PDB file of C-alpha atoms in Angstrom:
ATOM      1  CA  MET J   1      63.574 185.770 170.645  1.00 76.00           C
ATOM      2  CA  ALA J   2      62.034 182.437 169.662  1.00 80.00           C
ATOM      3  CA  PRO J   3      63.741 180.661 166.736  1.00 84.00           C
ATOM      4  CA  ALA J   4      60.589 180.682 164.598  1.00 83.00           C
ATOM      5  CA  LEU J   5      60.127 184.402 165.173  1.00 83.00           C
ATOM      6  CA  TRP J   6      63.775 185.077 164.358  1.00 88.00           C
ATOM      7  CA  ILE J   7      63.508 183.122 161.101  1.00 89.00           C
ATOM      8  CA  SER J   8      60.530 185.281 160.161  1.00 85.00           C
ATOM      9  CA  LEU J   9      62.554 188.391 161.013  1.00 85.00           C
ATOM     10  CA  LEU J  10      65.500 187.134 158.959  1.00 89.00           C
ATOM     11  CA  THR J  11      63.315 186.360 155.943  1.00 86.00           C
ATOM     12  CA  ALA J  12      61.534 189.719 156.067  1.00 83.00           C
ATOM     13  CA  THR J  13      64.849 191.560 156.433  1.00 86.00           C
ATOM     14  CA  ILE J  14      66.395 189.797 153.431  1.00 87.00           C
ATOM     15  CA  VAL J  15      63.412 190.648 151.219  1.00 80.00           C
ATOM     16  CA  ILE J  16      63.431 194.274 152.372  1.00 79.00           C
ATOM     17  CA  SER J  17      67.188 194.684 151.898  1.00 84.00           C
ATOM     18  CA  LEU J  18      67.007 193.257 148.380  1.00 84.00           C
ATOM     19  CA  THR J  19      64.403 195.850 147.400  1.00 76.00           C
ATOM     20  CA  PRO J  20      66.298 198.513 145.384  1.00 73.00           C
ATOM     21  CA  GLY J  21      66.304 202.010 146.825  1.00 81.00           C
ATOM     22  CA  ALA J  22      68.548 204.987 147.517  1.00 83.00           C
ATOM     23  CA  GLY J  23      70.872 202.853 149.660  1.00 86.00           C
ATOM     24  CA  ALA J  24      71.397 200.320 146.881  1.00 87.00           C
ATOM     25  CA  ILE J  25      72.007 203.075 144.331  1.00 87.00           C
ATOM     26  CA  ASN J  26      74.499 204.762 146.641  1.00 89.00           C
ATOM     27  CA  THR J  27      76.307 201.472 147.263  1.00 91.00           C
ATOM     28  CA  MET J  28      76.629 200.602 143.579  1.00 89.00           C
ATOM     29  CA  SER J  29      77.743 204.130 142.731  1.00 87.00           C
ATOM     30  CA  ASN J  30      80.417 203.992 145.434  1.00 89.00           C
ATOM     31  CA  ALA J  31      81.613 200.583 144.266  1.00 89.00           C
ATOM     32  CA  LEU J  32      82.067 201.927 140.741  1.00 85.00           C
ATOM     33  CA  THR J  33      83.801 205.065 141.963  1.00 83.00           C
ATOM     34  CA  VAL J  34      86.146 203.821 144.691  1.00 86.00           C
ATOM     35  CA  GLY J  35      86.071 200.057 144.282  1.00 84.00           C
ATOM     36  CA  TRP J  36      84.342 197.205 146.077  1.00 87.00           C
ATOM     37  CA  ARG J  37      86.517 197.180 149.191  1.00 88.00           C
ATOM     38  CA  ARG J  38      86.306 200.885 149.994  1.00 90.00           C
ATOM     39  CA  SER J  39      82.580 201.013 149.243  1.00 91.00           C
ATOM     40  CA  VAL J  40      82.065 199.264 152.588  1.00 93.00           C
ATOM     41  CA  TRP J  41      82.447 202.650 154.308  1.00 95.00           C
ATOM     42  CA  GLY J  42      79.295 203.879 152.619  1.00 94.00           C
ATOM     43  CA  VAL J  43      77.539 200.686 153.689  1.00 95.00           C
ATOM     44  CA  ILE J  44      78.670 201.265 157.280  1.00 96.00           C
ATOM     45  CA  GLY J  45      77.244 204.775 157.142  1.00 95.00           C
ATOM     46  CA  GLN J  46      73.925 203.395 155.969  1.00 94.00           C
ATOM     47  CA  GLN J  47      73.893 200.926 158.866  1.00 95.00           C
ATOM     48  CA  LEU J  48      74.484 203.700 161.375  1.00 95.00           C
ATOM     49  CA  ALA J  49      71.433 205.455 159.957  1.00 93.00           C
ATOM     50  CA  LEU J  50      69.395 202.263 160.278  1.00 92.00           C
ATOM     51  CA  LEU J  51      70.493 202.037 163.901  1.00 93.00           C
ATOM     52  CA  VAL J  52      69.320 205.603 164.506  1.00 92.00           C
ATOM     53  CA  HIS J  53      65.944 204.814 162.915  1.00 90.00           C
ATOM     54  CA  ILE J  54      65.475 201.751 165.125  1.00 89.00           C
ATOM     55  CA  LEU J  55      66.451 203.683 168.256  1.00 89.00           C
ATOM     56  CA  ILE J  56      64.055 206.484 167.306  1.00 85.00           C
ATOM     57  CA  VAL J  57      61.191 204.025 167.023  1.00 83.00           C
ATOM     58  CA  ALA J  58      62.221 202.177 170.192  1.00 83.00           C
ATOM     59  CA  ALA J  59      62.277 205.462 172.104  1.00 83.00           C
ATOM     60  CA  GLY J  60      58.797 206.343 170.918  1.00 78.00           C
ATOM     61  CA  VAL J  61      59.942 209.380 168.949  1.00 68.00           C
ATOM     62  CA  GLY J  62      58.937 207.635 165.737  1.00 63.00           C
ATOM     63  CA  VAL J  63      55.296 207.879 166.734  1.00 67.00           C
ATOM     64  CA  LEU J  64      55.680 211.642 167.093  1.00 67.00           C
ATOM     65  CA  VAL J  65      57.346 211.937 163.692  1.00 66.00           C
ATOM     66  CA  ALA J  66      54.763 209.755 161.986  1.00 64.00           C
ATOM     67  CA  SER J  67      51.871 211.604 163.609  1.00 71.00           C
ATOM     68  CA  THR J  68      53.183 215.099 162.830  1.00 75.00           C
ATOM     69  CA  PRO J  69      52.557 215.792 159.128  1.00 78.00           C
ATOM     70  CA  ALA J  70      54.616 218.994 159.028  1.00 81.00           C
ATOM     71  CA  LEU J  71      57.661 217.288 160.547  1.00 74.00           C
ATOM     72  CA  LEU J  72      57.326 214.267 158.267  1.00 71.00           C
ATOM     73  CA  THR J  73      56.975 216.535 155.232  1.00 78.00           C
ATOM     74  CA  GLY J  74      60.044 218.538 156.237  1.00 81.00           C
ATOM     75  CA  ILE J  75      62.149 215.391 156.582  1.00 73.00           C
ATOM     76  CA  ARG J  76      60.833 214.097 153.261  1.00 75.00           C
ATOM     77  CA  TRP J  77      61.770 217.308 151.443  1.00 85.00           C
ATOM     78  CA  ALA J  78      65.198 217.383 153.088  1.00 81.00           C
ATOM     79  CA  GLY J  79      65.811 213.786 152.041  1.00 76.00           C
ATOM     80  CA  ALA J  80      64.670 214.449 148.477  1.00 81.00           C
ATOM     81  CA  ALA J  81      66.828 217.571 148.262  1.00 85.00           C
ATOM     82  CA  TYR J  82      69.892 215.624 149.406  1.00 79.00           C
ATOM     83  CA  LEU J  83      69.282 212.889 146.829  1.00 81.00           C
ATOM     84  CA  VAL J  84      68.871 215.513 144.084  1.00 86.00           C
ATOM     85  CA  TYR J  85      72.120 217.138 145.235  1.00 84.00           C
ATOM     86  CA  LEU J  86      73.937 213.784 144.984  1.00 79.00           C
ATOM     87  CA  GLY J  87      72.371 213.120 141.589  1.00 81.00           C
ATOM     88  CA  VAL J  88      73.270 216.501 140.110  1.00 88.00           C
ATOM     89  CA  ARG J  89      76.790 216.283 141.530  1.00 81.00           C
ATOM     90  CA  LEU J  90      77.266 212.934 139.798  1.00 76.00           C
ATOM     91  CA  ILE J  91      75.854 214.132 136.492  1.00 84.00           C
ATOM     92  CA  VAL J  92      78.091 217.224 136.328  1.00 84.00           C
ATOM     93  CA  ALA J  93      81.178 215.494 137.771  1.00 75.00           C
ATOM     94  CA  LYS J  94      84.282 215.819 135.630  1.00 75.00           C
ATOM     95  CA  PRO J  95      85.486 212.390 134.461  1.00 67.00           C
ATOM     96  CA  GLU J  96      88.871 211.183 135.682  1.00 63.00           C
ATOM     97  CA  PRO J  97      91.590 210.619 133.063  1.00 58.00           C
ATOM     98  CA  GLU J  98      91.651 207.121 131.608  1.00 51.00           C
ATOM     99  CA  GLU J  99      93.684 204.897 133.879  1.00 50.00           C
ATOM    100  CA  ASP J 100      94.018 201.332 135.034  1.00 46.00           C
ATOM    101  CA  PRO J 101      90.635 199.614 135.520  1.00 44.00           C
ATOM    102  CA  GLU J 102      91.492 199.076 139.172  1.00 45.00           C
ATOM    103  CA  ARG J 103      92.045 202.783 139.837  1.00 47.00           C
ATOM    104  CA  THR J 104      90.816 204.198 143.119  1.00 48.00           C
ATOM    105  CA  VAL J 105      89.347 207.689 143.233  1.00 53.00           C
ATOM    106  CA  ASN J 106      90.576 209.757 146.148  1.00 57.00           C
ATOM    107  CA  THR J 107      87.345 209.769 148.117  1.00 67.00           C
ATOM    108  CA  GLY J 108      87.883 209.646 151.860  1.00 81.00           C
ATOM    109  CA  ARG J 109      86.357 207.054 154.153  1.00 87.00           C
ATOM    110  CA  TRP J 110      84.638 209.763 156.173  1.00 91.00           C
ATOM    111  CA  GLU J 111      82.965 211.219 153.071  1.00 91.00           C
ATOM    112  CA  LEU J 112      81.695 207.791 152.030  1.00 93.00           C
ATOM    113  CA  LEU J 113      80.451 207.041 155.551  1.00 94.00           C
ATOM    114  CA  ARG J 114      78.796 210.447 155.907  1.00 93.00           C
ATOM    115  CA  ARG J 115      77.078 210.224 152.534  1.00 91.00           C
ATOM    116  CA  GLY J 116      75.750 206.743 153.277  1.00 92.00           C
ATOM    117  CA  PHE J 117      74.510 207.904 156.670  1.00 95.00           C
ATOM    118  CA  TRP J 118      72.533 210.855 155.302  1.00 92.00           C
ATOM    119  CA  VAL J 119      71.134 208.892 152.358  1.00 88.00           C
ATOM    120  CA  ASN J 120      69.474 206.469 154.776  1.00 88.00           C
ATOM    121  CA  LEU J 121      68.748 208.856 157.627  1.00 88.00           C
ATOM    122  CA  LEU J 122      66.843 211.413 155.553  1.00 83.00           C
ATOM    123  CA  ASN J 123      64.209 208.874 154.643  1.00 76.00           C
ATOM    124  CA  PRO J 124      61.024 209.424 156.674  1.00 69.00           C
ATOM    125  CA  LYS J 125      59.518 206.281 155.209  1.00 67.00           C
ATOM    126  CA  ALA J 126      62.146 204.297 157.136  1.00 73.00           C
ATOM    127  CA  VAL J 127      60.771 205.597 160.440  1.00 73.00           C
ATOM    128  CA  VAL J 128      57.198 204.840 159.393  1.00 71.00           C
ATOM    129  CA  PHE J 129      58.294 201.432 158.104  1.00 75.00           C
ATOM    130  CA  PHE J 130      60.055 200.494 161.339  1.00 80.00           C
ATOM    131  CA  LEU J 131      57.001 201.647 163.286  1.00 77.00           C
ATOM    132  CA  ALA J 132      55.035 198.945 161.479  1.00 74.00           C
ATOM    133  CA  PHE J 133      57.905 196.440 161.270  1.00 76.00           C
ATOM    134  CA  ILE J 134      59.390 196.357 164.775  1.00 80.00           C
ATOM    135  CA  PRO J 135      56.214 195.571 166.772  1.00 77.00           C
ATOM    136  CA  GLN J 136      55.799 192.356 164.772  1.00 77.00           C
ATOM    137  CA  PHE J 137      58.996 190.955 166.292  1.00 81.00           C
ATOM    138  CA  ILE J 138      59.089 192.469 169.788  1.00 82.00           C
ATOM    139  CA  ARG J 139      57.186 190.861 172.643  1.00 82.00           C
ATOM    140  CA  ALA J 140      56.255 193.413 175.326  1.00 76.00           C
ATOM    141  CA  ASP J 141      55.897 190.690 177.971  1.00 80.00           C
ATOM    142  CA  GLN J 142      59.568 189.703 177.595  1.00 84.00           C
ATOM    143  CA  PRO J 143      62.811 191.622 178.344  1.00 88.00           C
ATOM    144  CA  LEU J 144      63.089 194.290 175.645  1.00 84.00           C
ATOM    145  CA  LEU J 145      66.848 194.870 175.475  1.00 88.00           C
ATOM    146  CA  PRO J 146      67.811 191.328 174.321  1.00 89.00           C
ATOM    147  CA  GLN J 147      65.037 191.415 171.720  1.00 88.00           C
ATOM    148  CA  TYR J 148      66.161 194.779 170.335  1.00 90.00           C
ATOM    149  CA  LEU J 149      69.787 193.639 170.253  1.00 92.00           C
ATOM    150  CA  VAL J 150      68.815 190.570 168.213  1.00 92.00           C
ATOM    151  CA  LEU J 151      66.671 192.704 165.900  1.00 91.00           C
ATOM    152  CA  ILE J 152      69.436 195.298 165.394  1.00 93.00           C
ATOM    153  CA  ALA J 153      72.088 192.627 164.772  1.00 94.00           C
ATOM    154  CA  THR J 154      69.837 190.833 162.273  1.00 93.00           C
ATOM    155  CA  VAL J 155      68.688 193.918 160.362  1.00 92.00           C
ATOM    156  CA  MET J 156      72.154 195.456 160.134  1.00 93.00           C
ATOM    157  CA  GLY J 157      73.930 192.165 159.491  1.00 94.00           C
ATOM    158  CA  VAL J 158      71.641 191.232 156.614  1.00 93.00           C
ATOM    159  CA  ASP J 159      71.787 194.717 155.128  1.00 92.00           C
ATOM    160  CA  VAL J 160      75.602 194.721 155.157  1.00 94.00           C
ATOM    161  CA  VAL J 161      75.698 191.367 153.367  1.00 94.00           C
ATOM    162  CA  VAL J 162      73.109 192.416 150.782  1.00 92.00           C
ATOM    163  CA  MET J 163      74.522 195.898 150.166  1.00 92.00           C
ATOM    164  CA  TRP J 164      78.210 195.001 150.098  1.00 91.00           C
ATOM    165  CA  GLY J 165      77.934 191.426 148.887  1.00 89.00           C
ATOM    166  CA  PHE J 166      75.147 191.826 146.343  1.00 88.00           C
ATOM    167  CA  PHE J 167      74.732 195.437 145.201  1.00 88.00           C
ATOM    168  CA  ALA J 168      78.392 196.485 145.467  1.00 89.00           C
ATOM    169  CA  GLY J 169      79.405 193.121 144.002  1.00 88.00           C
ATOM    170  CA  ALA J 170      77.022 193.617 141.089  1.00 84.00           C
ATOM    171  CA  ALA J 171      78.941 196.758 140.140  1.00 82.00           C
ATOM    172  CA  LYS J 172      82.262 194.908 139.798  1.00 78.00           C
ATOM    173  CA  PRO J 173      81.849 193.921 136.123  1.00 76.00           C
ATOM    174  CA  PHE J 174      81.412 197.600 135.212  1.00 73.00           C
ATOM    175  CA  ARG J 175      84.663 198.767 136.818  1.00 71.00           C
ATOM    176  CA  ARG J 176      86.601 198.425 133.570  1.00 70.00           C
ATOM    177  CA  TYR J 177      83.958 200.461 131.755  1.00 64.00           C
ATOM    178  CA  ALA J 178      84.096 203.070 134.531  1.00 62.00           C
ATOM    179  CA  SER J 179      87.838 203.538 133.961  1.00 64.00           C
ATOM    180  CA  THR J 180      87.266 205.521 130.744  1.00 68.00           C
ATOM    181  CA  PRO J 181      85.990 209.125 130.645  1.00 73.00           C
ATOM    182  CA  ARG J 182      83.114 208.125 128.375  1.00 75.00           C
ATOM    183  CA  GLY J 183      82.137 205.250 130.654  1.00 71.00           C
ATOM    184  CA  GLN J 184      82.325 207.487 133.708  1.00 70.00           C
ATOM    185  CA  ARG J 185      80.057 210.084 132.107  1.00 79.00           C
ATOM    186  CA  THR J 186      77.531 207.428 131.155  1.00 79.00           C
ATOM    187  CA  LEU J 187      77.495 205.721 134.540  1.00 74.00           C
ATOM    188  CA  ASN J 188      77.473 209.025 136.428  1.00 75.00           C
ATOM    189  CA  THR J 189      74.491 210.132 134.373  1.00 84.00           C
ATOM    190  CA  VAL J 190      72.675 206.845 134.976  1.00 80.00           C
ATOM    191  CA  PHE J 191      73.244 206.817 138.736  1.00 76.00           C
ATOM    192  CA  GLY J 192      72.692 210.551 139.043  1.00 80.00           C
ATOM    193  CA  SER J 193      69.359 210.176 137.276  1.00 86.00           C
ATOM    194  CA  LEU J 194      68.444 207.274 139.556  1.00 80.00           C
ATOM    195  CA  PHE J 195      69.130 209.417 142.630  1.00 77.00           C
ATOM    196  CA  ILE J 196      66.866 212.142 141.234  1.00 87.00           C
ATOM    197  CA  ALA J 197      64.177 209.579 140.347  1.00 83.00           C
ATOM    198  CA  VAL J 198      64.223 208.186 143.899  1.00 76.00           C
ATOM    199  CA  ALA J 199      63.924 211.763 145.194  1.00 77.00           C
ATOM    200  CA  GLY J 200      60.818 212.185 143.052  1.00 80.00           C
ATOM    201  CA  LEU J 201      59.342 208.961 144.399  1.00 73.00           C
ATOM    202  CA  LEU J 202      60.105 210.091 147.935  1.00 67.00           C
ATOM    203  CA  LEU J 203      58.141 213.280 147.365  1.00 75.00           C
ATOM    204  CA  PHE J 204      55.220 212.182 145.244  1.00 74.00           C
ATOM    205  CA  VAL J 205      54.582 208.518 146.067  1.00 59.00           C
ATOM    206  CA  HIS J 206      52.873 208.133 149.470  1.00 51.00           C
TER     207      HIS J 206
END
């Protein structure tokens, strides 16, 4: 990939990653719940979903998904339902007893990774987006594998830095507040409501 083209890819990826969405909400929620370090497992799960989306588009399956309204609608509803489930679960979650501000909730790495994976995977707009995004940076007259490897490394690398370094980092100042039952209820309600709001956008904003 030519340097100028890669710089364009890098710039576009940074702007896209900084745009708040379900992934950012999930990352901040995890950082408040389990701490900044352990929240990386949710970020890793989100990256695995991004990888699946890119591979789907590269394999041509994305065209089928985007051109099949019933399939796209089904994925959209499944994604919205999962976000609502996460939101409701947060809102009704029982607060932990007041402890040290640096407490760590017993949430396993696998659960964090799995939740991050499904949050990003069940987003049909990601497939449609990559269908429009990827062709801008892939040259059909050049070897495809090196180009896709550069694209995957750039997209996932930037998203890890933005999600873990920016969004998870932004949650750090609220950790002390999240250590009290009242603070937990407030933050759980806020993030739970945000999950439900994103679900609504997923369904009704086309």
